[in-house]
Amino acid sequence: MSTRRRVVVAVNPNAAFGKHPRLGRQVIDRLVTEGFDHVELVGTSYENLREQILATLTAGDVLLVVGGDGMVSMAVNIVANTGIPFVVMPGGTGNDFARQLNMPVSDLNACLDSVVRALRTDPTAIDLGFVTPNDQSSPGTYFACVLSAGFDAFVNERANRMRRPRGRTKYTWAIFFELIGLQARPYELTVDGRLRNEKAVLISVANSRNMGGGMFVTPDASITDGLLDVFIVRPVTRLRLIRLLPRVFKGEHVSEPEVHIEPATSVTLNSPGIVAYADGERIGPLPVGVSVAPGAALLLHAD
């Protein structure tokens, strides 16, 4: 790919709770050194940055997002079905999409090298998930990684309400408080047109392997297979869940009797009092419909 193809660089200045304030500058400096035509966008807010991207991005550009999975979410909802490719420079807290791509997220310089190589490759079509509230309150949202609708969604809800502490510690405390009130909940679940009832502490619909900052919830998931993976954790005690969680970070949980994973192209989820999140972004209360959007986005990535 020619270095003359313009790179629109969108920087989240608050990525990882402000831990990498110079990352955007490092990316721009490297693009200058490598001879890439580029324009830098830094928003005053998430929505302001989105508006800037929409006003700037044109056919023939590449969208480079600098930040975490929230920036990936923004990117895929802008470029889906447009033919405009995107590339990710991880700088967030979880970086689950970058982990799906096997990027060395703990080494930002190595990630920057990977981004430069990616900008010289041809794009690859990848699948996205697409979630629609059943009440049609929004036109729908694309996601790259995982839609959560259980214990993990409750953790997100609590963490978003907490003002202190900041950073990943906030999510640790949110997990602790949600474990105190852990309970299995009834779900009405439709998978590829087949309706059934489930009782579970967690149900997620995954397009990729990772969520929660490196948990391999669906270790065999692929972003190019035209399928989603439904991940279910059936009723467990608090102690059992605590013991199970470390195994999820290694992808060693799939053979456990409480864990069920199945492929799907469309899923409908309903349960009272549960809010869905996709790639860490709040979608809204269930019910929701989820479907796979095969090849909906173009990704630049260095293998």
PDB file of N, CA and C in Angstrom, residues 223-281:
ATOM      1  N   ILE A 223     -12.502 -13.890  13.589  1.00  0.00           N
ATOM      2  CA  ILE A 223     -13.150 -12.706  13.022  1.00  0.00           C
ATOM      3  C   ILE A 223     -13.322 -12.832  11.508  1.00  0.00           C
ATOM      4  N   THR A 224     -13.077 -14.039  10.981  1.00  0.00           N
ATOM      5  CA  THR A 224     -13.232 -14.237   9.529  1.00  0.00           C
ATOM      6  C   THR A 224     -14.015 -15.501   9.188  1.00  0.00           C
ATOM      7  N   ASP A 225     -14.717 -16.101  10.153  1.00  0.00           N
ATOM      8  CA  ASP A 225     -15.406 -17.365   9.867  1.00  0.00           C
ATOM      9  C   ASP A 225     -16.898 -17.216   9.608  1.00  0.00           C
ATOM     10  N   GLY A 226     -17.418 -15.985   9.641  1.00  0.00           N
ATOM     11  CA  GLY A 226     -18.837 -15.774   9.385  1.00  0.00           C
ATOM     12  C   GLY A 226     -19.739 -16.255  10.495  1.00  0.00           C
ATOM     13  N   LEU A 227     -19.190 -16.447  11.693  1.00  0.00           N
ATOM     14  CA  LEU A 227     -19.966 -16.960  12.826  1.00  0.00           C
ATOM     15  C   LEU A 227     -19.718 -16.146  14.087  1.00  0.00           C
ATOM     16  N   LEU A 228     -20.704 -16.185  14.981  1.00  0.00           N
ATOM     17  CA  LEU A 228     -20.554 -15.707  16.344  1.00  0.00           C
ATOM     18  C   LEU A 228     -20.434 -16.928  17.255  1.00  0.00           C
ATOM     19  N   ASP A 229     -19.952 -16.709  18.476  1.00  0.00           N
ATOM     20  CA  ASP A 229     -19.883 -17.773  19.470  1.00  0.00           C
ATOM     21  C   ASP A 229     -20.674 -17.343  20.700  1.00  0.00           C
ATOM     22  N   VAL A 230     -21.662 -18.143  21.081  1.00  0.00           N
ATOM     23  CA  VAL A 230     -22.458 -17.873  22.270  1.00  0.00           C
ATOM     24  C   VAL A 230     -21.767 -18.539  23.459  1.00  0.00           C
ATOM     25  N   PHE A 231     -21.452 -17.731  24.460  1.00  0.00           N
ATOM     26  CA  PHE A 231     -20.707 -18.195  25.636  1.00  0.00           C
ATOM     27  C   PHE A 231     -21.625 -18.114  26.855  1.00  0.00           C
ATOM     28  N   ILE A 232     -21.818 -19.243  27.519  1.00  0.00           N
ATOM     29  CA  ILE A 232     -22.744 -19.317  28.649  1.00  0.00           C
ATOM     30  C   ILE A 232     -22.029 -19.919  29.850  1.00  0.00           C
ATOM     31  N   VAL A 233     -22.163 -19.248  30.994  1.00  0.00           N
ATOM     32  CA  VAL A 233     -21.741 -19.841  32.262  1.00  0.00           C
ATOM     33  C   VAL A 233     -23.003 -20.107  33.068  1.00  0.00           C
ATOM     34  N   ARG A 234     -23.320 -21.372  33.237  1.00  0.00           N
ATOM     35  CA  ARG A 234     -24.534 -21.773  33.943  1.00  0.00           C
ATOM     36  C   ARG A 234     -24.334 -21.626  35.450  1.00  0.00           C
ATOM     37  N   PRO A 235     -25.366 -21.803  36.274  1.00  0.00           N
ATOM     38  CA  PRO A 235     -25.280 -21.457  37.700  1.00  0.00           C
ATOM     39  C   PRO A 235     -24.040 -22.015  38.403  1.00  0.00           C
ATOM     40  N   VAL A 236     -23.338 -21.107  39.094  1.00  0.00           N
ATOM     41  CA  VAL A 236     -22.156 -21.458  39.885  1.00  0.00           C
ATOM     42  C   VAL A 236     -22.200 -20.697  41.195  1.00  0.00           C
ATOM     43  N   THR A 237     -21.487 -21.188  42.197  1.00  0.00           N
ATOM     44  CA  THR A 237     -21.346 -20.459  43.455  1.00  0.00           C
ATOM     45  C   THR A 237     -20.294 -19.371  43.294  1.00  0.00           C
ATOM     46  N   ARG A 238     -20.248 -18.445  44.249  1.00  0.00           N
ATOM     47  CA  ARG A 238     -19.227 -17.399  44.214  1.00  0.00           C
ATOM     48  C   ARG A 238     -17.829 -18.010  44.196  1.00  0.00           C
ATOM     49  N   LEU A 239     -17.591 -18.965  45.086  1.00  0.00           N
ATOM     50  CA  LEU A 239     -16.267 -19.567  45.180  1.00  0.00           C
ATOM     51  C   LEU A 239     -15.892 -20.271  43.882  1.00  0.00           C
ATOM     52  N   ARG A 240     -16.850 -20.949  43.280  1.00  0.00           N
ATOM     53  CA  ARG A 240     -16.579 -21.645  42.015  1.00  0.00           C
ATOM     54  C   ARG A 240     -16.236 -20.650  40.917  1.00  0.00           C
ATOM     55  N   LEU A 241     -16.947 -19.521  40.848  1.00  0.00           N
ATOM     56  CA  LEU A 241     -16.662 -18.507  39.826  1.00  0.00           C
ATOM     57  C   LEU A 241     -15.289 -17.893  40.053  1.00  0.00           C
ATOM     58  N   ILE A 242     -14.937 -17.627  41.312  1.00  0.00           N
ATOM     59  CA  ILE A 242     -13.618 -17.076  41.619  1.00  0.00           C
ATOM     60  C   ILE A 242     -12.524 -18.023  41.152  1.00  0.00           C
ATOM     61  N   ARG A 243     -12.744 -19.315  41.343  1.00  0.00           N
ATOM     62  CA  ARG A 243     -11.757 -20.305  40.906  1.00  0.00           C
ATOM     63  C   ARG A 243     -11.731 -20.469  39.395  1.00  0.00           C
ATOM     64  N   LEU A 244     -12.854 -20.206  38.759  1.00  0.00           N
ATOM     65  CA  LEU A 244     -12.958 -20.369  37.313  1.00  0.00           C
ATOM     66  C   LEU A 244     -12.319 -19.209  36.547  1.00  0.00           C
ATOM     67  N   LEU A 245     -12.420 -17.991  37.088  1.00  0.00           N
ATOM     68  CA  LEU A 245     -11.968 -16.806  36.358  1.00  0.00           C
ATOM     69  C   LEU A 245     -10.499 -16.874  35.921  1.00  0.00           C
ATOM     70  N   PRO A 246      -9.554 -17.283  36.784  1.00  0.00           N
ATOM     71  CA  PRO A 246      -8.160 -17.354  36.305  1.00  0.00           C
ATOM     72  C   PRO A 246      -7.973 -18.294  35.117  1.00  0.00           C
ATOM     73  N   ARG A 247      -8.784 -19.332  35.032  1.00  0.00           N
ATOM     74  CA  ARG A 247      -8.669 -20.275  33.922  1.00  0.00           C
ATOM     75  C   ARG A 247      -9.140 -19.634  32.614  1.00  0.00           C
ATOM     76  N   VAL A 248     -10.075 -18.662  32.729  1.00  0.00           N
ATOM     77  CA  VAL A 248     -10.576 -17.988  31.530  1.00  0.00           C
ATOM     78  C   VAL A 248      -9.465 -17.181  30.878  1.00  0.00           C
ATOM     79  N   PHE A 249      -8.563 -16.615  31.669  1.00  0.00           N
ATOM     80  CA  PHE A 249      -7.461 -15.832  31.109  1.00  0.00           C
ATOM     81  C   PHE A 249      -6.494 -16.705  30.297  1.00  0.00           C
ATOM     82  N   LYS A 250      -6.544 -18.008  30.519  1.00  0.00           N
ATOM     83  CA  LYS A 250      -5.695 -18.926  29.749  1.00  0.00           C
ATOM     84  C   LYS A 250      -6.492 -19.733  28.730  1.00  0.00           C
ATOM     85  N   GLY A 251      -7.804 -19.518  28.676  1.00  0.00           N
ATOM     86  CA  GLY A 251      -8.643 -20.278  27.763  1.00  0.00           C
ATOM     87  C   GLY A 251      -8.804 -21.729  28.171  1.00  0.00           C
ATOM     88  N   GLU A 252      -8.614 -22.022  29.471  1.00  0.00           N
ATOM     89  CA  GLU A 252      -8.654 -23.398  29.955  1.00  0.00           C
ATOM     90  C   GLU A 252      -9.996 -23.777  30.572  1.00  0.00           C
ATOM     91  N   HIS A 253     -10.990 -22.944  30.406  1.00  0.00           N
ATOM     92  CA  HIS A 253     -12.286 -23.129  31.064  1.00  0.00           C
ATOM     93  C   HIS A 253     -13.295 -23.890  30.209  1.00  0.00           C
ATOM     94  N   VAL A 254     -12.993 -24.086  28.942  1.00  0.00           N
ATOM     95  CA  VAL A 254     -14.024 -24.534  28.001  1.00  0.00           C
ATOM     96  C   VAL A 254     -14.533 -25.947  28.287  1.00  0.00           C
ATOM     97  N   SER A 255     -13.737 -26.750  28.974  1.00  0.00           N
ATOM     98  CA  SER A 255     -14.174 -28.116  29.280  1.00  0.00           C
ATOM     99  C   SER A 255     -14.902 -28.226  30.609  1.00  0.00           C
ATOM    100  N   GLU A 256     -15.046 -27.110  31.322  1.00  0.00           N
ATOM    101  CA  GLU A 256     -15.720 -27.148  32.622  1.00  0.00           C
ATOM    102  C   GLU A 256     -17.221 -27.391  32.431  1.00  0.00           C
ATOM    103  N   PRO A 257     -17.860 -28.127  33.336  1.00  0.00           N
ATOM    104  CA  PRO A 257     -19.274 -28.495  33.134  1.00  0.00           C
ATOM    105  C   PRO A 257     -20.232 -27.315  33.126  1.00  0.00           C
ATOM    106  N   GLU A 258     -19.865 -26.208  33.771  1.00  0.00           N
ATOM    107  CA  GLU A 258     -20.767 -25.042  33.799  1.00  0.00           C
ATOM    108  C   GLU A 258     -20.658 -24.182  32.542  1.00  0.00           C
ATOM    109  N   VAL A 259     -19.655 -24.454  31.716  1.00  0.00           N
ATOM    110  CA  VAL A 259     -19.372 -23.612  30.552  1.00  0.00           C
ATOM    111  C   VAL A 259     -19.924 -24.262  29.281  1.00  0.00           C
ATOM    112  N   HIS A 260     -20.613 -23.458  28.496  1.00  0.00           N
ATOM    113  CA  HIS A 260     -21.169 -23.940  27.228  1.00  0.00           C
ATOM    114  C   HIS A 260     -20.874 -22.904  26.148  1.00  0.00           C
ATOM    115  N   ILE A 261     -20.347 -23.347  25.006  1.00  0.00           N
ATOM    116  CA  ILE A 261     -20.065 -22.473  23.865  1.00  0.00           C
ATOM    117  C   ILE A 261     -20.666 -23.104  22.623  1.00  0.00           C
ATOM    118  N   GLU A 262     -21.386 -22.301  21.853  1.00  0.00           N
ATOM    119  CA  GLU A 262     -21.966 -22.814  20.612  1.00  0.00           C
ATOM    120  C   GLU A 262     -21.910 -21.751  19.522  1.00  0.00           C
ATOM    121  N   PRO A 263     -21.750 -22.167  18.253  1.00  0.00           N
ATOM    122  CA  PRO A 263     -21.708 -21.205  17.149  1.00  0.00           C
ATOM    123  C   PRO A 263     -23.114 -20.736  16.788  1.00  0.00           C
ATOM    124  N   ALA A 264     -23.183 -19.551  16.193  1.00  0.00           N
ATOM    125  CA  ALA A 264     -24.474 -18.993  15.775  1.00  0.00           C
ATOM    126  C   ALA A 264     -24.249 -17.903  14.743  1.00  0.00           C
ATOM    127  N   THR A 265     -25.287 -17.635  13.972  1.00  0.00           N
ATOM    128  CA  THR A 265     -25.275 -16.469  13.087  1.00  0.00           C
ATOM    129  C   THR A 265     -26.225 -15.392  13.583  1.00  0.00           C
ATOM    130  N   SER A 266     -27.220 -15.785  14.396  1.00  0.00           N
ATOM    131  CA  SER A 266     -28.131 -14.789  14.977  1.00  0.00           C
ATOM    132  C   SER A 266     -28.576 -15.259  16.353  1.00  0.00           C
ATOM    133  N   VAL A 267     -28.712 -14.290  17.265  1.00  0.00           N
ATOM    134  CA  VAL A 267     -29.063 -14.578  18.653  1.00  0.00           C
ATOM    135  C   VAL A 267     -30.003 -13.483  19.147  1.00  0.00           C
ATOM    136  N   THR A 268     -31.019 -13.882  19.891  1.00  0.00           N
ATOM    137  CA  THR A 268     -31.860 -12.921  20.610  1.00  0.00           C
ATOM    138  C   THR A 268     -31.766 -13.243  22.094  1.00  0.00           C
ATOM    139  N   LEU A 269     -31.524 -12.206  22.893  1.00  0.00           N
ATOM    140  CA  LEU A 269     -31.361 -12.358  24.334  1.00  0.00           C
ATOM    141  C   LEU A 269     -32.398 -11.525  25.061  1.00  0.00           C
ATOM    142  N   ASN A 270     -33.017 -12.129  26.076  1.00  0.00           N
ATOM    143  CA  ASN A 270     -33.970 -11.379  26.898  1.00  0.00           C
ATOM    144  C   ASN A 270     -33.884 -11.868  28.332  1.00  0.00           C
ATOM    145  N   SER A 271     -33.833 -10.925  29.250  1.00  0.00           N
ATOM    146  CA  SER A 271     -33.870 -11.209  30.683  1.00  0.00           C
ATOM    147  C   SER A 271     -34.155  -9.899  31.395  1.00  0.00           C
ATOM    148  N   PRO A 272     -35.057  -9.909  32.372  1.00  0.00           N
ATOM    149  CA  PRO A 272     -35.413  -8.651  33.038  1.00  0.00           C
ATOM    150  C   PRO A 272     -34.259  -8.080  33.852  1.00  0.00           C
ATOM    151  N   GLY A 273     -34.068  -6.753  33.751  1.00  0.00           N
ATOM    152  CA  GLY A 273     -33.106  -6.058  34.595  1.00  0.00           C
ATOM    153  C   GLY A 273     -31.664  -6.142  34.164  1.00  0.00           C
ATOM    154  N   ILE A 274     -31.396  -6.645  32.965  1.00  0.00           N
ATOM    155  CA  ILE A 274     -30.014  -6.776  32.506  1.00  0.00           C
ATOM    156  C   ILE A 274     -29.750  -5.809  31.362  1.00  0.00           C
ATOM    157  N   VAL A 275     -28.609  -5.135  31.433  1.00  0.00           N
ATOM    158  CA  VAL A 275     -28.179  -4.191  30.409  1.00  0.00           C
ATOM    159  C   VAL A 275     -27.056  -4.830  29.601  1.00  0.00           C
ATOM    160  N   ALA A 276     -27.111  -4.702  28.297  1.00  0.00           N
ATOM    161  CA  ALA A 276     -26.084  -5.257  27.421  1.00  0.00           C
ATOM    162  C   ALA A 276     -24.977  -4.232  27.167  1.00  0.00           C
ATOM    163  N   TYR A 277     -23.751  -4.734  27.087  1.00  0.00           N
ATOM    164  CA  TYR A 277     -22.590  -3.943  26.691  1.00  0.00           C
ATOM    165  C   TYR A 277     -21.940  -4.629  25.498  1.00  0.00           C
ATOM    166  N   ALA A 278     -21.399  -3.837  24.580  1.00  0.00           N
ATOM    167  CA  ALA A 278     -20.655  -4.393  23.448  1.00  0.00           C
ATOM    168  C   ALA A 278     -19.325  -3.669  23.343  1.00  0.00           C
ATOM    169  N   ASP A 279     -18.236  -4.422  23.412  1.00  0.00           N
ATOM    170  CA  ASP A 279     -16.884  -3.847  23.416  1.00  0.00           C
ATOM    171  C   ASP A 279     -16.743  -2.775  24.485  1.00  0.00           C
ATOM    172  N   GLY A 280     -17.382  -2.997  25.631  1.00  0.00           N
ATOM    173  CA  GLY A 280     -17.291  -2.076  26.750  1.00  0.00           C
ATOM    174  C   GLY A 280     -18.199  -0.869  26.668  1.00  0.00           C
ATOM    175  N   GLU A 281     -18.948  -0.735  25.571  1.00  0.00           N
ATOM    176  CA  GLU A 281     -19.844   0.399  25.392  1.00  0.00           C
ATOM    177  C   GLU A 281     -21.277  -0.017  25.733  1.00  0.00           C
TER     178      GLU A 281
END
